[in-house]
Amino acid sequence: QVQVMESGGDSVQAGGSLRLSCTTSAETFDEYSMGWFRQAPGKEREAVSCTRLILPATYYASSVKGRFTISRDHATHTLYLQMNSLKPEDTAMYYCAAGVLLNVSLCASRKDTIWGQGTQVTVSS
């Protein structure tokens, strides 16, 4: 059974940084397109950044371009999201996802997307 688990959420001041981590199995890490989504209270879940190894591609939401960086550690099967210059509007529950639809202009969940339990990021002004 495919599973993903996030960590790294915290409360920070605006302008600060956080790094989120998502661990999974080696098979999932190598074969699935993976990404980070977020959901703020009262809003729909949105894609933040996604990446895949096969036919490599990376997606960033326009709101995070230049501030967030997605990366993979193949040795530990960990997906990271480095978040710099955080803003109060980045406050949300952040979810790791395995099995997403991805091209350079779009990242979206599928019916069979596997979700983590979420990790809370709170940015205060």
PDB file of C-alpha atoms in Angstrom:
ATOM      1  CA  GLN A   1       0.000   0.000   0.000  1.00  0.00           C
ATOM      2  CA  VAL A   2       1.367   3.376  -1.041  1.00  0.00           C
ATOM      3  CA  GLN A   3       1.873   5.743   1.869  1.00  0.00           C
ATOM      4  CA  VAL A   4       3.403   9.169   2.288  1.00  0.00           C
ATOM      5  CA  MET A   5       4.140  11.032   5.496  1.00  0.00           C
ATOM      6  CA  GLU A   6       4.876  14.737   5.882  1.00  0.00           C
ATOM      7  CA  SER A   7       6.717  16.635   8.568  1.00  0.00           C
ATOM      8  CA  GLY A   8       8.275  20.030   9.137  1.00  0.00           C
ATOM      9  CA  GLY A   9       5.311  22.330   9.578  1.00  0.00           C
ATOM     10  CA  ASP A  10       5.638  25.069  12.183  1.00  0.00           C
ATOM     11  CA  SER A  11       4.721  28.624  13.118  1.00  0.00           C
ATOM     12  CA  VAL A  12       7.103  31.290  11.790  1.00  0.00           C
ATOM     13  CA  GLN A  13       7.260  35.024  11.299  1.00  0.00           C
ATOM     14  CA  ALA A  14       6.782  36.550   7.879  1.00  0.00           C
ATOM     15  CA  GLY A  15      10.035  36.462   5.950  1.00  0.00           C
ATOM     16  CA  GLY A  16      11.128  33.265   7.628  1.00  0.00           C
ATOM     17  CA  SER A  17      11.839  29.846   6.145  1.00  0.00           C
ATOM     18  CA  LEU A  18      10.684  26.281   6.634  1.00  0.00           C
ATOM     19  CA  ARG A  19      11.514  22.991   5.001  1.00  0.00           C
ATOM     20  CA  LEU A  20       8.814  20.371   4.673  1.00  0.00           C
ATOM     21  CA  SER A  21       9.707  16.711   4.253  1.00  0.00           C
ATOM     22  CA  CYS A  22       7.729  13.826   2.817  1.00  0.00           C
ATOM     23  CA  THR A  23       8.938  10.258   3.145  1.00  0.00           C
ATOM     24  CA  THR A  24       7.678   7.278   1.202  1.00  0.00           C
ATOM     25  CA  SER A  25       8.804   3.934  -0.168  1.00  0.00           C
ATOM     26  CA  ALA A  26      11.542   3.635  -2.750  1.00  0.00           C
ATOM     27  CA  GLU A  27       9.097   2.322  -5.346  1.00  0.00           C
ATOM     28  CA  THR A  28       6.685   5.188  -4.860  1.00  0.00           C
ATOM     29  CA  PHE A  29       9.492   7.726  -4.865  1.00  0.00           C
ATOM     30  CA  ASP A  30      10.937   6.465  -8.138  1.00  0.00           C
ATOM     31  CA  GLU A  31       7.758   5.748 -10.060  1.00  0.00           C
ATOM     32  CA  TYR A  32       5.209   8.347  -8.971  1.00  0.00           C
ATOM     33  CA  SER A  33       4.897  11.973  -9.838  1.00  0.00           C
ATOM     34  CA  MET A  34       4.821  13.683  -6.461  1.00  0.00           C
ATOM     35  CA  GLY A  35       3.917  17.076  -5.176  1.00  0.00           C
ATOM     36  CA  TRP A  36       2.923  19.464  -2.444  1.00  0.00           C
ATOM     37  CA  PHE A  37      -0.568  20.869  -2.098  1.00  0.00           C
ATOM     38  CA  ARG A  38      -2.002  23.224   0.481  1.00  0.00           C
ATOM     39  CA  GLN A  39      -5.392  24.113   1.845  1.00  0.00           C
ATOM     40  CA  ALA A  40      -6.184  27.226   3.828  1.00  0.00           C
ATOM     41  CA  PRO A  41      -9.360  27.482   5.927  1.00  0.00           C
ATOM     42  CA  GLY A  42     -12.363  28.119   3.714  1.00  0.00           C
ATOM     43  CA  LYS A  43     -10.396  27.591   0.510  1.00  0.00           C
ATOM     44  CA  GLU A  44      -9.963  24.749  -1.935  1.00  0.00           C
ATOM     45  CA  ARG A  45      -6.858  22.604  -1.916  1.00  0.00           C
ATOM     46  CA  GLU A  46      -4.337  23.919  -4.420  1.00  0.00           C
ATOM     47  CA  ALA A  47      -1.153  22.612  -5.961  1.00  0.00           C
ATOM     48  CA  VAL A  48       1.979  24.337  -4.723  1.00  0.00           C
ATOM     49  CA  SER A  49       4.776  22.430  -6.443  1.00  0.00           C
ATOM     50  CA  CYS A  50       5.121  19.076  -8.172  1.00  0.00           C
ATOM     51  CA  THR A  51       7.872  17.016  -9.721  1.00  0.00           C
ATOM     52  CA  ARG A  52       8.424  13.776 -11.579  1.00  0.00           C
ATOM     53  CA  LEU A  53      11.492  11.751 -12.557  1.00  0.00           C
ATOM     54  CA  ILE A  54      10.187  10.007 -15.655  1.00  0.00           C
ATOM     55  CA  LEU A  55      10.067  12.612 -18.443  1.00  0.00           C
ATOM     56  CA  PRO A  56      11.328  15.131 -15.878  1.00  0.00           C
ATOM     57  CA  ALA A  57       9.085  18.067 -15.151  1.00  0.00           C
ATOM     58  CA  THR A  58       8.586  20.519 -12.333  1.00  0.00           C
ATOM     59  CA  TYR A  59       5.645  22.775 -11.580  1.00  0.00           C
ATOM     60  CA  TYR A  60       5.370  25.768  -9.267  1.00  0.00           C
ATOM     61  CA  ALA A  61       2.282  27.787  -8.538  1.00  0.00           C
ATOM     62  CA  SER A  62       2.790  31.392  -9.573  1.00  0.00           C
ATOM     63  CA  SER A  63       2.287  32.505  -5.977  1.00  0.00           C
ATOM     64  CA  VAL A  64       5.370  30.603  -4.797  1.00  0.00           C
ATOM     65  CA  LYS A  65       7.743  30.858  -7.765  1.00  0.00           C
ATOM     66  CA  GLY A  66      11.100  32.198  -6.700  1.00  0.00           C
ATOM     67  CA  ARG A  67      10.380  31.514  -3.020  1.00  0.00           C
ATOM     68  CA  PHE A  68       9.751  27.764  -2.811  1.00  0.00           C
ATOM     69  CA  THR A  69      11.937  24.943  -4.115  1.00  0.00           C
ATOM     70  CA  ILE A  70      10.945  21.315  -4.506  1.00  0.00           C
ATOM     71  CA  SER A  71      13.641  18.658  -4.382  1.00  0.00           C
ATOM     72  CA  ARG A  72      14.216  14.944  -3.928  1.00  0.00           C
ATOM     73  CA  ASP A  73      16.721  12.974  -1.883  1.00  0.00           C
ATOM     74  CA  HIS A  74      17.038   9.623  -3.611  1.00  0.00           C
ATOM     75  CA  ALA A  75      19.056   8.058  -0.819  1.00  0.00           C
ATOM     76  CA  THR A  76      16.294   8.553   1.750  1.00  0.00           C
ATOM     77  CA  HIS A  77      13.257   8.580  -0.603  1.00  0.00           C
ATOM     78  CA  THR A  78      12.317  11.976   0.704  1.00  0.00           C
ATOM     79  CA  LEU A  79      10.582  14.818  -1.087  1.00  0.00           C
ATOM     80  CA  TYR A  80      11.327  18.294   0.228  1.00  0.00           C
ATOM     81  CA  LEU A  81       9.717  21.681  -0.076  1.00  0.00           C
ATOM     82  CA  GLN A  82      12.042  24.506   0.898  1.00  0.00           C
ATOM     83  CA  MET A  83       9.952  27.572   1.639  1.00  0.00           C
ATOM     84  CA  ASN A  84      11.688  30.940   1.889  1.00  0.00           C
ATOM     85  CA  SER A  85      10.384  34.482   2.303  1.00  0.00           C
ATOM     86  CA  LEU A  86       7.194  33.136   3.814  1.00  0.00           C
ATOM     87  CA  LYS A  87       4.116  35.332   3.796  1.00  0.00           C
ATOM     88  CA  PRO A  88       0.981  35.226   5.949  1.00  0.00           C
ATOM     89  CA  GLU A  89      -0.934  34.078   2.871  1.00  0.00           C
ATOM     90  CA  ASP A  90       1.200  30.917   2.841  1.00  0.00           C
ATOM     91  CA  THR A  91      -0.562  29.828   6.013  1.00  0.00           C
ATOM     92  CA  ALA A  92      -2.272  26.508   5.318  1.00  0.00           C
ATOM     93  CA  MET A  93      -2.235  22.786   5.894  1.00  0.00           C
ATOM     94  CA  TYR A  94       0.350  21.366   3.520  1.00  0.00           C
ATOM     95  CA  TYR A  95      -0.114  17.912   2.059  1.00  0.00           C
ATOM     96  CA  CYS A  96       2.292  15.613   0.289  1.00  0.00           C
ATOM     97  CA  ALA A  97       0.777  13.719  -2.616  1.00  0.00           C
ATOM     98  CA  ALA A  98       1.895  10.752  -4.681  1.00  0.00           C
ATOM     99  CA  GLY A  99       0.411  10.104  -8.081  1.00  0.00           C
ATOM    100  CA  VAL A 100      -0.469  13.494  -9.538  1.00  0.00           C
ATOM    101  CA  LEU A 101      -1.120  14.848 -13.013  1.00  0.00           C
ATOM    102  CA  LEU A 102       1.815  17.003 -13.999  1.00  0.00           C
ATOM    103  CA  ASN A 103       3.100  19.133 -16.844  1.00  0.00           C
ATOM    104  CA  VAL A 104       4.975  22.419 -16.856  1.00  0.00           C
ATOM    105  CA  SER A 105       1.783  24.443 -16.551  1.00  0.00           C
ATOM    106  CA  LEU A 106      -0.375  22.227 -14.388  1.00  0.00           C
ATOM    107  CA  CYS A 107      -0.306  19.998 -11.381  1.00  0.00           C
ATOM    108  CA  ALA A 108      -3.509  18.379 -10.202  1.00  0.00           C
ATOM    109  CA  SER A 109      -4.664  15.480  -8.117  1.00  0.00           C
ATOM    110  CA  ARG A 110      -6.199  12.344  -9.579  1.00  0.00           C
ATOM    111  CA  LYS A 111      -8.881  10.050  -8.238  1.00  0.00           C
ATOM    112  CA  ASP A 112      -6.146   7.673  -7.050  1.00  0.00           C
ATOM    113  CA  THR A 113      -3.787  10.292  -5.606  1.00  0.00           C
ATOM    114  CA  ILE A 114      -2.326   9.198  -2.292  1.00  0.00           C
ATOM    115  CA  TRP A 115      -2.341  11.884   0.379  1.00  0.00           C
ATOM    116  CA  GLY A 116      -0.388  12.329   3.561  1.00  0.00           C
ATOM    117  CA  GLN A 117      -2.013  13.442   6.775  1.00  0.00           C
ATOM    118  CA  GLY A 118      -0.869  17.051   6.381  1.00  0.00           C
ATOM    119  CA  THR A 119       1.437  19.361   8.267  1.00  0.00           C
ATOM    120  CA  GLN A 120       0.406  22.841   9.420  1.00  0.00           C
ATOM    121  CA  VAL A 121       2.321  25.938   8.356  1.00  0.00           C
ATOM    122  CA  THR A 122       1.395  29.188  10.072  1.00  0.00           C
ATOM    123  CA  VAL A 123       3.017  32.472   9.086  1.00  0.00           C
ATOM    124  CA  SER A 124       2.397  35.500  11.268  1.00  0.00           C
ATOM    125  CA  SER A 125       2.888  39.105  10.237  1.00  0.00           C
TER     126      SER A 125
END
